[in-house]
Structure formats: structure tokens, C-alpha cells
Amino acid sequence: MIRAVYPGSFDPMTYGHLDVIKRASSMFDELIVAVLNNKEKSALFSVEERVNILKEATKDLVNVKIDSFSGLLINYAASNDIHVAVRGLRAVTDFEYELQLAQTNRQLSHEKLDTVFLTTSLEYAYLSSSGVKEIAYFGGDVSPCVPDFVAKMIQDKYKGKGE
Ligand code: ADP
């Protein structure tokens, strides 16, 4: 059985993330989407909110589980018997950062954790959590970017701000 982890901030999950989740879930026996609890980074949504969004959006995908973790990915992977990490690539600008991250994880884990990259579906290539937050902050329509219930949650966070 091959279990993979898709780690990230998911602040919040977009259709780009969901596309990677669906495609990865058909490649592995089990996919754990793991929300990084990074206290250094200020996030719009709490880890619990981000986990709940992912749970709702993936409820029909039977082999997908949602979790959160803090600290190093290699430690989370080792304690869950995971040897594959999944990450997404949108553009060349993602590549340098992702390459370094993947090589660091491979090195630090003594080659026990490798990374598999899925290239974005073209229709989601422009999508990022930070872009979605910026559009919503200024009152723009984020319905092409995130499920309706997430759009509503973002709007609630920004009510009265930005305009
Ligand atoms: P990070 O983990 O760097 O804070 P995110 O949580 O936003 O970033 O994204 C997690 C992973 O999903 C990253 O590998 C990122 O490149 C990828 N990703 C984000 N948006 C998309 C998209 N639209 N298409 C494909 N991959 C994406």
C-alpha cells in the first residue's frame, strides 16, 4: 500500500489545490492532505478552519484524509509511514523553491521521503491562495477560484475591510 502526503498552507484551499488532490488520490492508495501549522506565518484561516474546508471539499474522495502537523514534514512522514510527498507546480517561478524543498526533504530524511510533482491543470495555473484573498479583500468575485462555501467564509472575514 502506498500512502502519500500533500502538505501545504491551504489558506484557503482553492480549486487548484482540489485538482491536485483529486489527481493524486487516483495515483496512491491513500492521500493525506496535511495542513502545516506554521506559527511564523500569519494566516487568514485558523488551522481548524482550513482542515474543515478541506474535509468538506473532499468528503466524496474515499481514500483522502485530512490532517494537520507542525514542525518538519520529514518527521510527520516518518511517524505516519509515508515515503512520498506530493506538490504542485504552476509555473517556472514555483520550480526553484519547490526543487530546493524537495531536495532538502530527501537529504534530511536520508532518502526516505521523495517528492512527486503534479503540474497544474491549465485552467487553474493562475490560482493561488494569496491571489484569491487579494481579490476578495477588494470585493472581487472569487467564485471561479474556490467552492461557494469557501467564498462565503472569505467574504465574512473581510466584511467591512478593503473597499
Ligand atoms: P505553501 O505550501 O507553499 O504555503 P500552498 O498551500 O498554497 O503553498 O500550496 C501547496 C502546494 O500546492 C504547493 O506545492 C503549490 O505549488 C501547490 N499549488 C497551489 N496552487 C496550485 C494550483 N493552482 N495548481 C497546482 N498546484 C498548486
PDB file of C-alpha atoms and ligand atoms in Angstrom:
ATOM      1  CA  MET A   1       0.000   0.000   0.000  1.00  0.00           C
ATOM      2  CA  ILE A   2       1.348   3.428  -0.939  1.00  0.00           C
ATOM      3  CA  ARG A   3       0.354   6.336   1.247  1.00  0.00           C
ATOM      4  CA  ALA A   4       1.312   9.844   0.124  1.00  0.00           C
ATOM      5  CA  VAL A   5       1.142  13.222   1.823  1.00  0.00           C
ATOM      6  CA  TYR A   6       0.176  16.525   0.184  1.00  0.00           C
ATOM      7  CA  PRO A   7       1.452  19.187   2.586  1.00  0.00           C
ATOM      8  CA  GLY A   8       0.724  22.904   2.375  1.00  0.00           C
ATOM      9  CA  SER A   9      -0.706  26.001   3.971  1.00  0.00           C
ATOM     10  CA  PHE A  10      -4.084  25.767   2.186  1.00  0.00           C
ATOM     11  CA  ASP A  11      -5.048  29.267   3.415  1.00  0.00           C
ATOM     12  CA  PRO A  12      -7.619  28.652   1.993  1.00  0.00           C
ATOM     13  CA  MET A  13      -7.890  25.651  -0.319  1.00  0.00           C
ATOM     14  CA  THR A  14      -8.538  26.675  -3.962  1.00  0.00           C
ATOM     15  CA  TYR A  15      -9.769  24.715  -6.981  1.00  0.00           C
ATOM     16  CA  GLY A  16      -6.076  24.422  -7.920  1.00  0.00           C
ATOM     17  CA  HIS A  17      -5.350  22.503  -4.709  1.00  0.00           C
ATOM     18  CA  LEU A  18      -8.509  20.422  -5.162  1.00  0.00           C
ATOM     19  CA  ASP A  19      -7.448  19.470  -8.683  1.00  0.00           C
ATOM     20  CA  VAL A  20      -4.063  18.241  -7.376  1.00  0.00           C
ATOM     21  CA  ILE A  21      -5.833  16.334  -4.569  1.00  0.00           C
ATOM     22  CA  LYS A  22      -8.208  14.566  -6.978  1.00  0.00           C
ATOM     23  CA  ARG A  23      -5.456  13.618  -9.399  1.00  0.00           C
ATOM     24  CA  ALA A  24      -3.077  12.436  -6.645  1.00  0.00           C
ATOM     25  CA  SER A  25      -5.825  10.433  -4.938  1.00  0.00           C
ATOM     26  CA  SER A  26      -6.188   8.331  -8.079  1.00  0.00           C
ATOM     27  CA  MET A  27      -2.445   7.572  -8.082  1.00  0.00           C
ATOM     28  CA  PHE A  28      -1.973   6.401  -4.489  1.00  0.00           C
ATOM     29  CA  ASP A  29      -3.841   4.033  -2.181  1.00  0.00           C
ATOM     30  CA  GLU A  30      -4.203   6.754   0.419  1.00  0.00           C
ATOM     31  CA  LEU A  31      -3.582  10.506   0.255  1.00  0.00           C
ATOM     32  CA  ILE A  32      -3.203  12.548   3.405  1.00  0.00           C
ATOM     33  CA  VAL A  33      -3.646  16.270   2.875  1.00  0.00           C
ATOM     34  CA  ALA A  34      -1.691  17.808   5.751  1.00  0.00           C
ATOM     35  CA  VAL A  35      -2.175  21.438   6.765  1.00  0.00           C
ATOM     36  CA  LEU A  36       1.025  22.970   8.055  1.00  0.00           C
ATOM     37  CA  ASN A  37       0.576  24.728  11.364  1.00  0.00           C
ATOM     38  CA  ASN A  38       3.210  27.422  10.883  1.00  0.00           C
ATOM     39  CA  LYS A  39       3.119  29.880  13.770  1.00  0.00           C
ATOM     40  CA  GLU A  40       5.638  32.142  11.992  1.00  0.00           C
ATOM     41  CA  LYS A  41       3.265  32.789   9.088  1.00  0.00           C
ATOM     42  CA  SER A  42       0.129  34.845   9.709  1.00  0.00           C
ATOM     43  CA  ALA A  43      -2.839  33.122   8.126  1.00  0.00           C
ATOM     44  CA  LEU A  44      -6.370  34.281   7.342  1.00  0.00           C
ATOM     45  CA  PHE A  45      -7.915  30.994   8.464  1.00  0.00           C
ATOM     46  CA  SER A  46      -7.073  29.003  11.573  1.00  0.00           C
ATOM     47  CA  VAL A  47      -5.668  25.514  11.094  1.00  0.00           C
ATOM     48  CA  GLU A  48      -9.007  24.100  12.269  1.00  0.00           C
ATOM     49  CA  GLU A  49     -10.914  26.159   9.682  1.00  0.00           C
ATOM     50  CA  ARG A  50      -8.510  25.095   6.925  1.00  0.00           C
ATOM     51  CA  VAL A  51      -8.866  21.437   7.934  1.00  0.00           C
ATOM     52  CA  ASN A  52     -12.662  21.726   7.947  1.00  0.00           C
ATOM     53  CA  ILE A  53     -12.716  23.349   4.486  1.00  0.00           C
ATOM     54  CA  LEU A  54     -10.587  20.518   3.102  1.00  0.00           C
ATOM     55  CA  LYS A  55     -12.760  17.875   4.809  1.00  0.00           C
ATOM     56  CA  GLU A  56     -15.943  19.333   3.296  1.00  0.00           C
ATOM     57  CA  ALA A  57     -14.422  19.700  -0.187  1.00  0.00           C
ATOM     58  CA  THR A  58     -13.032  16.131  -0.252  1.00  0.00           C
ATOM     59  CA  LYS A  59     -15.859  14.305   1.510  1.00  0.00           C
ATOM     60  CA  ASP A  60     -16.607  12.202  -1.599  1.00  0.00           C
ATOM     61  CA  LEU A  61     -12.990  11.089  -2.074  1.00  0.00           C
ATOM     62  CA  VAL A  62     -12.820   7.909  -0.018  1.00  0.00           C
ATOM     63  CA  ASN A  63      -9.049   7.497   0.095  1.00  0.00           C
ATOM     64  CA  VAL A  64      -8.325  11.121   1.065  1.00  0.00           C
ATOM     65  CA  LYS A  65      -7.748  12.019   4.716  1.00  0.00           C
ATOM     66  CA  ILE A  66      -7.193  15.469   6.172  1.00  0.00           C
ATOM     67  CA  ASP A  67      -4.744  16.147   8.978  1.00  0.00           C
ATOM     68  CA  SER A  68      -2.513  18.932  10.304  1.00  0.00           C
ATOM     69  CA  PHE A  69       1.060  18.967  11.521  1.00  0.00           C
ATOM     70  CA  SER A  70       3.703  21.269  12.923  1.00  0.00           C
ATOM     71  CA  GLY A  71       7.452  21.048  12.566  1.00  0.00           C
ATOM     72  CA  LEU A  72       9.328  19.237   9.855  1.00  0.00           C
ATOM     73  CA  LEU A  73       7.498  17.336   7.138  1.00  0.00           C
ATOM     74  CA  ILE A  74      10.087  14.541   7.285  1.00  0.00           C
ATOM     75  CA  ASN A  75       9.180  13.857  10.925  1.00  0.00           C
ATOM     76  CA  TYR A  76       5.445  13.830  10.165  1.00  0.00           C
ATOM     77  CA  ALA A  77       6.088  11.499   7.223  1.00  0.00           C
ATOM     78  CA  ALA A  78       8.269   9.131   9.247  1.00  0.00           C
ATOM     79  CA  SER A  79       5.737   8.813  12.043  1.00  0.00           C
ATOM     80  CA  ASN A  80       2.959   8.019   9.552  1.00  0.00           C
ATOM     81  CA  ASP A  81       4.991   5.599   7.426  1.00  0.00           C
ATOM     82  CA  ILE A  82       4.884   7.894   4.378  1.00  0.00           C
ATOM     83  CA  HIS A  83       7.637   7.975   1.742  1.00  0.00           C
ATOM     84  CA  VAL A  84       6.055  10.154  -0.942  1.00  0.00           C
ATOM     85  CA  ALA A  85       5.179  13.844  -0.802  1.00  0.00           C
ATOM     86  CA  VAL A  86       3.030  15.464  -3.480  1.00  0.00           C
ATOM     87  CA  ARG A  87       3.451  19.091  -4.518  1.00  0.00           C
ATOM     88  CA  GLY A  88       2.002  21.145  -7.333  1.00  0.00           C
ATOM     89  CA  LEU A  89       3.818  23.219  -9.944  1.00  0.00           C
ATOM     90  CA  ARG A  90       2.081  26.168 -11.582  1.00  0.00           C
ATOM     91  CA  ALA A  91       4.920  27.939 -13.347  1.00  0.00           C
ATOM     92  CA  VAL A  92       8.687  28.153 -13.580  1.00  0.00           C
ATOM     93  CA  THR A  93       8.563  30.573 -10.649  1.00  0.00           C
ATOM     94  CA  ASP A  94       7.367  27.720  -8.387  1.00  0.00           C
ATOM     95  CA  PHE A  95      10.095  25.419  -9.628  1.00  0.00           C
ATOM     96  CA  GLU A  96      13.157  26.822  -7.904  1.00  0.00           C
ATOM     97  CA  TYR A  97      11.541  26.913  -4.466  1.00  0.00           C
ATOM     98  CA  GLU A  98       9.928  23.501  -4.876  1.00  0.00           C
ATOM     99  CA  LEU A  99      13.151  21.913  -6.159  1.00  0.00           C
ATOM    100  CA  GLN A 100      15.067  23.153  -3.133  1.00  0.00           C
ATOM    101  CA  LEU A 101      12.349  21.983  -0.748  1.00  0.00           C
ATOM    102  CA  ALA A 102      12.204  18.533  -2.343  1.00  0.00           C
ATOM    103  CA  GLN A 103      15.975  18.124  -2.255  1.00  0.00           C
ATOM    104  CA  THR A 104      16.146  19.284   1.356  1.00  0.00           C
ATOM    105  CA  ASN A 105      13.478  16.793   2.385  1.00  0.00           C
ATOM    106  CA  ARG A 106      15.199  13.982   0.504  1.00  0.00           C
ATOM    107  CA  GLN A 107      18.538  14.812   2.094  1.00  0.00           C
ATOM    108  CA  LEU A 108      17.211  15.358   5.634  1.00  0.00           C
ATOM    109  CA  SER A 109      15.181  12.151   5.546  1.00  0.00           C
ATOM    110  CA  HIS A 110      18.190  10.107   4.362  1.00  0.00           C
ATOM    111  CA  GLU A 111      16.347   9.442   1.098  1.00  0.00           C
ATOM    112  CA  LYS A 112      13.256   8.107   2.870  1.00  0.00           C
ATOM    113  CA  LEU A 113      10.989  10.933   1.626  1.00  0.00           C
ATOM    114  CA  ASP A 114      10.804  11.715  -2.076  1.00  0.00           C
ATOM    115  CA  THR A 115       8.610  14.304  -3.812  1.00  0.00           C
ATOM    116  CA  VAL A 116       6.309  13.803  -6.767  1.00  0.00           C
ATOM    117  CA  PHE A 117       5.204  16.907  -8.709  1.00  0.00           C
ATOM    118  CA  LEU A 118       1.921  17.366 -10.483  1.00  0.00           C
ATOM    119  CA  THR A 119       1.780  20.181 -12.984  1.00  0.00           C
ATOM    120  CA  THR A 120      -1.270  22.372 -12.674  1.00  0.00           C
ATOM    121  CA  SER A 121      -4.270  21.944 -14.910  1.00  0.00           C
ATOM    122  CA  LEU A 122      -4.091  24.937 -17.243  1.00  0.00           C
ATOM    123  CA  GLU A 123      -7.417  26.371 -16.121  1.00  0.00           C
ATOM    124  CA  TYR A 124      -6.031  26.701 -12.570  1.00  0.00           C
ATOM    125  CA  ALA A 125      -2.499  27.818 -13.445  1.00  0.00           C
ATOM    126  CA  TYR A 126      -3.194  31.379 -12.318  1.00  0.00           C
ATOM    127  CA  LEU A 127      -4.733  30.390  -8.981  1.00  0.00           C
ATOM    128  CA  SER A 128      -3.071  30.956  -5.635  1.00  0.00           C
ATOM    129  CA  SER A 129      -4.457  31.342  -2.118  1.00  0.00           C
ATOM    130  CA  SER A 130      -2.857  34.768  -1.788  1.00  0.00           C
ATOM    131  CA  GLY A 131      -4.367  35.940  -5.107  1.00  0.00           C
ATOM    132  CA  VAL A 132      -7.807  34.732  -4.029  1.00  0.00           C
ATOM    133  CA  LYS A 133      -7.501  36.606  -0.725  1.00  0.00           C
ATOM    134  CA  GLU A 134      -6.479  39.782  -2.520  1.00  0.00           C
ATOM    135  CA  ILE A 135      -9.420  39.607  -4.950  1.00  0.00           C
ATOM    136  CA  ALA A 136     -11.829  39.013  -2.058  1.00  0.00           C
ATOM    137  CA  TYR A 137     -10.288  41.770   0.054  1.00  0.00           C
ATOM    138  CA  PHE A 138     -11.154  44.298  -2.649  1.00  0.00           C
ATOM    139  CA  GLY A 139     -14.659  42.922  -3.093  1.00  0.00           C
ATOM    140  CA  GLY A 140     -13.994  40.915  -6.288  1.00  0.00           C
ATOM    141  CA  ASP A 141     -15.741  37.683  -7.286  1.00  0.00           C
ATOM    142  CA  VAL A 142     -13.820  34.586  -6.204  1.00  0.00           C
ATOM    143  CA  SER A 143     -16.446  32.060  -7.294  1.00  0.00           C
ATOM    144  CA  PRO A 144     -14.257  30.758 -10.191  1.00  0.00           C
ATOM    145  CA  CYS A 145     -11.433  30.099  -7.698  1.00  0.00           C
ATOM    146  CA  VAL A 146     -12.963  28.361  -4.659  1.00  0.00           C
ATOM    147  CA  PRO A 147     -16.161  26.451  -3.764  1.00  0.00           C
ATOM    148  CA  ASP A 148     -19.104  28.702  -2.851  1.00  0.00           C
ATOM    149  CA  PHE A 149     -18.961  27.926   0.878  1.00  0.00           C
ATOM    150  CA  VAL A 150     -15.289  28.977   0.942  1.00  0.00           C
ATOM    151  CA  ALA A 151     -16.049  32.203  -0.982  1.00  0.00           C
ATOM    152  CA  LYS A 152     -18.642  32.989   1.690  1.00  0.00           C
ATOM    153  CA  MET A 153     -16.149  32.294   4.503  1.00  0.00           C
ATOM    154  CA  ILE A 154     -13.560  34.623   2.926  1.00  0.00           C
ATOM    155  CA  GLN A 155     -16.157  37.356   2.420  1.00  0.00           C
ATOM    156  CA  ASP A 156     -17.166  37.069   6.093  1.00  0.00           C
ATOM    157  CA  LYS A 157     -13.532  37.527   7.159  1.00  0.00           C
ATOM    158  CA  TYR A 158     -13.167  40.677   5.047  1.00  0.00           C
ATOM    159  CA  LYS A 159     -16.551  42.246   5.761  1.00  0.00           C
ATOM    160  CA  GLY A 160     -16.141  45.998   6.086  1.00  0.00           C
ATOM    161  CA  LYS A 161     -12.466  45.947   5.052  1.00  0.00           C
ATOM    162  CA  GLY A 162     -10.750  46.709   1.760  1.00  0.00           C
ATOM    163  CA  GLU A 163     -13.373  48.789  -0.027  1.00  0.00           C
TER     164      GLU A 163
HETATM  165  P1  ADP B   1       2.732  26.538   0.504  1.00  0.00           P
HETATM  166  O1  ADP B   1       2.652  25.126   0.970  1.00  0.00           O
HETATM  167  O2  ADP B   1       3.988  26.821  -0.280  1.00  0.00           O
HETATM  168  O3  ADP B   1       2.393  27.572   1.555  1.00  0.00           O
HETATM  169  P2  ADP B   1       0.116  26.328  -0.724  1.00  0.00           P
HETATM  170  O4  ADP B   1      -0.511  25.798   0.488  1.00  0.00           O
HETATM  171  O5  ADP B   1      -0.594  27.494  -1.371  1.00  0.00           O
HETATM  172  O6  ADP B   1       1.613  26.742  -0.628  1.00  0.00           O
HETATM  173  O7  ADP B   1       0.206  25.183  -1.826  1.00  0.00           O
HETATM  174  C1  ADP B   1       0.588  23.855  -1.537  1.00  0.00           C
HETATM  175  C2  ADP B   1       1.084  23.210  -2.811  1.00  0.00           C
HETATM  176  O8  ADP B   1       0.076  23.283  -3.821  1.00  0.00           O
HETATM  177  C3  ADP B   1       2.333  23.876  -3.420  1.00  0.00           C
HETATM  178  O9  ADP B   1       3.149  22.859  -3.964  1.00  0.00           O
HETATM  179  C4  ADP B   1       1.777  24.736  -4.518  1.00  0.00           C
HETATM  180  O10 ADP B   1       2.720  24.929  -5.570  1.00  0.00           O
HETATM  181  C5  ADP B   1       0.610  23.882  -4.986  1.00  0.00           C
HETATM  182  N1  ADP B   1      -0.427  24.679  -5.644  1.00  0.00           N
HETATM  183  C6  ADP B   1      -1.042  25.784  -5.182  1.00  0.00           C
HETATM  184  N2  ADP B   1      -1.929  26.272  -6.074  1.00  0.00           N
HETATM  185  C7  ADP B   1      -1.871  25.441  -7.164  1.00  0.00           C
HETATM  186  C8  ADP B   1      -2.513  25.400  -8.441  1.00  0.00           C
HETATM  187  N3  ADP B   1      -3.369  26.343  -8.799  1.00  0.00           N
HETATM  188  N4  ADP B   1      -2.200  24.385  -9.274  1.00  0.00           N
HETATM  189  C9  ADP B   1      -1.285  23.452  -8.914  1.00  0.00           C
HETATM  190  N5  ADP B   1      -0.629  23.434  -7.733  1.00  0.00           N
HETATM  191  C10 ADP B   1      -0.910  24.408  -6.864  1.00  0.00           C
END
